[in-house]
Coordinates of C-alpha atoms in Angstrom, one line a residue:
Chain H
A1 CA 56.4 -69.4 87.4
Q2 CA 57.3 -69.4 83.8
K3 CA 55.3 -69.0 81.3
V4 CA 55.0 -68.6 77.5
T5 CA 52.5 -67.4 75.3
Q6 CA 51.6 -67.5 71.9
A7 CA 48.5 -65.6 71.3
Q8 CA 48.0 -66.2 67.7
T9 CA 45.9 -69.6 68.0
E10 CA 45.8 -70.2 63.8
I11 CA 47.1 -68.5 60.9
S12 CA 46.3 -69.0 57.1
V13 CA 48.7 -67.6 54.6
V14 CA 48.9 -68.1 50.9
E15 CA 51.9 -70.6 49.5
K16 CA 55.2 -68.5 49.4
E17 CA 53.8 -65.6 51.7
D18 CA 55.9 -64.9 54.4
V19 CA 54.4 -65.4 58.0
T20 CA 56.3 -64.3 61.8
L21 CA 54.8 -66.8 64.3
D22 CA 55.0 -65.1 67.9
C23 CA 55.9 -66.0 71.3
V24 CA 56.7 -64.3 74.4
Y25 CA 57.7 -65.9 77.3
E26 CA 57.9 -64.9 81.6
T27 CA 60.7 -66.3 83.5
R28 CA 62.5 -65.4 86.9
D29 CA 66.1 -67.3 86.0
T30 CA 68.7 -65.4 84.8
T31 CA 69.8 -68.9 82.7
Y32 CA 66.8 -70.5 80.1
Y33 CA 66.8 -72.2 77.0
L34 CA 64.0 -71.3 74.8
F35 CA 62.9 -73.6 71.9
W36 CA 60.7 -74.0 68.7
Y37 CA 59.2 -77.3 68.4
K38 CA 56.9 -78.1 64.8
Q39 CA 53.9 -80.6 65.3
P40 CA 52.6 -82.0 61.6
P41 CA 49.4 -83.7 61.6
S42 CA 51.0 -86.9 62.2
G43 CA 52.0 -85.9 65.5
E44 CA 55.6 -86.0 66.3
L45 CA 57.0 -82.9 67.8
V46 CA 60.0 -81.9 65.5
F47 CA 62.6 -79.7 67.1
L48 CA 63.7 -76.8 65.3
I49 CA 66.1 -74.7 67.0
R50 CA 67.1 -74.4 70.7
R51 CA 68.4 -70.8 71.9
N52 CA 70.0 -69.9 75.4
S53 CA 69.6 -67.2 77.3
F54 CA 72.7 -65.2 76.7
D55 CA 72.2 -65.5 73.1
E56 CA 70.8 -63.0 71.6
Q57 CA 72.1 -63.3 68.0
N58 CA 69.6 -63.9 65.7
E59 CA 69.7 -67.5 63.4
I60 CA 68.9 -68.1 60.0
S61 CA 68.2 -71.8 58.9
G62 CA 67.3 -71.6 55.1
R63 CA 63.9 -70.3 55.0
Y64 CA 63.4 -70.2 59.1
S65 CA 64.7 -67.3 61.0
W66 CA 64.2 -66.1 64.9
N67 CA 64.6 -63.0 66.2
F68 CA 65.2 -63.3 70.2
Q69 CA 64.9 -60.1 72.0
K70 CA 65.4 -60.0 76.0
S71 CA 64.4 -56.5 75.9
T72 CA 61.0 -57.4 75.3
S73 CA 61.0 -61.3 76.3
S74 CA 60.2 -62.8 73.0
F75 CA 61.3 -65.1 70.4
N76 CA 59.7 -65.1 67.3
F77 CA 60.1 -67.4 64.1
T78 CA 59.5 -66.4 60.6
I79 CA 59.0 -68.7 57.6
T80 CA 60.0 -66.9 54.6
A81 CA 58.2 -68.3 51.0
S82 CA 56.1 -70.5 52.8
Q83 CA 55.2 -73.9 51.5
V84 CA 52.2 -76.4 52.2
V85 CA 54.5 -79.0 54.2
D86 CA 55.2 -76.2 56.7
S87 CA 51.4 -76.6 57.8
A88 CA 51.5 -77.8 61.3
V89 CA 51.0 -76.7 64.8
Y90 CA 54.3 -74.7 66.2
F91 CA 54.8 -74.6 69.9
C92 CA 57.3 -72.3 71.3
A93 CA 58.8 -73.7 74.6
L94 CA 61.0 -72.7 77.5
S95 CA 63.1 -74.4 80.0
E96 CA 64.1 -73.8 83.4
N97 CA 66.2 -75.3 86.3
S98 CA 63.7 -77.1 88.4
G99 CA 65.4 -78.5 91.1
G100 CA 68.5 -79.9 88.8
Y101 CA 65.5 -81.0 86.1
Q102 CA 64.6 -79.3 83.4
K103 CA 61.2 -78.4 83.2
V104 CA 60.0 -77.3 79.7
T105 CA 56.5 -75.3 79.9
F106 CA 54.9 -75.3 76.4
G107 CA 53.2 -72.4 74.7
T108 CA 49.5 -73.0 73.4
G109 CA 50.5 -73.2 70.1
T110 CA 50.2 -71.6 66.7
K111 CA 48.2 -73.5 64.3
L112 CA 49.8 -72.7 60.8
Q113 CA 48.0 -73.4 57.6
V114 CA 49.2 -72.6 53.9
I115 CA 47.1 -72.8 50.9
P116 CA 48.4 -73.5 47.3
Chain G
D1 CA 71.0 -89.9 64.6
T2 CA 68.4 -87.7 66.9
E3 CA 65.4 -90.6 66.5
V4 CA 63.1 -91.7 69.4
T5 CA 60.8 -94.7 68.9
Q6 CA 57.7 -95.4 69.9
T7 CA 55.4 -98.5 69.8
P8 CA 52.3 -99.1 68.7
K9 CA 51.4 -96.2 66.9
H10 CA 47.6 -96.7 67.8
L11 CA 46.0 -98.5 70.8
V12 CA 42.8 -98.9 71.5
M13 CA 42.0 -100.4 75.6
G14 CA 39.2 -101.1 77.2
M15 CA 38.9 -99.9 81.1
T16 CA 39.6 -103.5 82.4
N17 CA 42.7 -104.0 79.9
K18 CA 46.3 -104.0 80.8
K19 CA 48.6 -102.8 78.1
S20 CA 52.1 -101.3 77.7
L21 CA 53.8 -98.4 75.8
K22 CA 57.7 -98.6 74.9
C23 CA 59.6 -96.0 73.7
E24 CA 63.6 -96.1 73.0
Q25 CA 66.7 -94.3 72.1
H26 CA 69.7 -95.3 71.0
M27 CA 71.6 -91.2 71.4
G28 CA 73.0 -92.6 74.9
H29 CA 70.9 -89.8 76.5
R30 CA 70.7 -90.4 80.1
A31 CA 66.9 -88.6 80.8
M32 CA 64.3 -90.0 79.7
Y33 CA 60.4 -88.4 79.5
W34 CA 56.7 -89.3 79.2
Y35 CA 54.4 -86.0 78.0
K36 CA 50.5 -86.6 77.4
Q37 CA 48.9 -84.7 74.8
K38 CA 45.2 -84.0 74.7
A39 CA 43.9 -82.6 71.1
K40 CA 44.7 -79.3 70.5
K41 CA 46.6 -78.9 73.8
P42 CA 50.4 -78.5 74.6
P43 CA 51.8 -81.8 75.8
E44 CA 52.2 -82.1 79.4
L45 CA 55.0 -83.6 81.7
M46 CA 54.0 -86.9 83.1
F47 CA 57.3 -88.2 84.2
V48 CA 61.3 -88.0 84.2
Y49 CA 63.8 -90.4 84.7
S50 CA 67.2 -89.5 84.9
Y51 CA 70.1 -92.3 84.8
E52 CA 67.1 -94.7 84.9
K53 CA 65.8 -93.6 88.0
L54 CA 62.3 -91.8 88.6
S55 CA 63.2 -88.2 89.0
I56 CA 59.7 -86.4 88.6
N57 CA 56.2 -87.7 88.8
E58 CA 54.1 -84.7 88.0
S59 CA 50.9 -86.0 90.2
V60 CA 50.0 -88.9 87.6
P61 CA 47.4 -91.4 89.1
S62 CA 48.4 -94.8 89.8
R63 CA 47.2 -96.2 86.9
F64 CA 49.7 -95.4 85.0
S65 CA 53.3 -97.2 86.1
P66 CA 56.3 -95.7 84.5
E67 CA 59.3 -98.3 84.0
C68 CA 62.7 -97.8 82.6
P69 CA 64.7 -101.1 82.3
N70 CA 68.2 -99.9 80.7
S71 CA 69.0 -96.4 79.6
S72 CA 67.8 -97.1 76.3
L73 CA 64.4 -98.1 77.0
L74 CA 61.2 -96.5 79.1
N75 CA 58.1 -98.2 79.3
L76 CA 54.4 -96.9 80.2
H77 CA 52.5 -99.5 81.7
L78 CA 48.7 -98.8 81.7
H79 CA 45.9 -100.4 83.9
A80 CA 42.5 -99.8 84.4
L81 CA 42.9 -96.3 82.2
Q82 CA 39.2 -94.1 82.1
P83 CA 38.3 -92.9 78.8
E84 CA 39.7 -89.3 79.6
D85 CA 42.8 -90.5 79.5
S86 CA 42.1 -91.1 75.9
A87 CA 45.7 -88.7 74.5
L88 CA 48.8 -88.7 72.2
Y89 CA 51.3 -90.0 74.4
L90 CA 54.9 -88.6 73.8
C91 CA 58.3 -89.8 74.6
A92 CA 61.1 -87.8 74.9
S93 CA 64.8 -88.0 75.7
S94 CA 67.7 -85.1 76.4
Q95 CA 71.6 -85.7 77.0
G96 CA 71.1 -85.3 80.7
P97 CA 68.1 -84.2 83.1
G98 CA 69.6 -80.7 83.5
T99 CA 68.7 -77.6 81.2
G100 CA 72.4 -77.2 80.2
K101 CA 72.0 -81.1 78.6
G102 CA 68.5 -79.9 77.6
T103 CA 66.9 -80.4 73.7
Q104 CA 64.3 -82.9 74.1
Y105 CA 64.0 -84.9 71.2
F106 CA 60.4 -86.5 70.7
G107 CA 59.4 -89.7 69.6
P108 CA 56.2 -89.9 67.2
G109 CA 53.7 -91.0 69.7
T110 CA 51.0 -93.5 70.7
R111 CA 47.5 -92.3 70.0
L112 CA 45.9 -94.0 72.7
T113 CA 41.8 -94.6 73.1
V114 CA 40.3 -95.8 75.7
L115 CA 36.9 -97.1 75.4

């Protein structure tokens, strides 16, 4: 069975600090997809990034960057120069094929608080 | 445009009421999902609709009844709910049901309180 572990339950940083959110996954599939979602207090899950299992290239999008390492089954997310608007719960997720359908397993989430 | 809309935003209902949650997307997606999210927990999958047909029911009690009237709309009919059903209900859609078509885009959710 697939599993996603986000060991950090809550993180607090002071504005402008860098912060890394950890994600470790388990799967038996060779083809799978990894995601990060942001959930602000309003509740909406906002899609941030998707990575497939064959693409280990790291990605940078503005202040956000992602480090995907298959060797350690990790897909970590770094926010550079954090801002108060980054305060939210961040979910790492893993998608596998289950009988022809996409089954997404979410981690338990990391609550990030950015203090002004 | 990656917008999924949900109405209502908040809903309070008694245990004997019947109500419905609505979800709409205009991205041409052919897979739609209902999730339930309790406070401080990740979303849990309830139902998957693929090409307007119910494909997955994650052993959800019959007091929750999904409906997909067309490819853009997804409803969740609620009847005789229990207080423990109070949660954030999230709708999502993806291009198709398979992993290759796979990014799920979520709506803002409906916060349901059952008294």
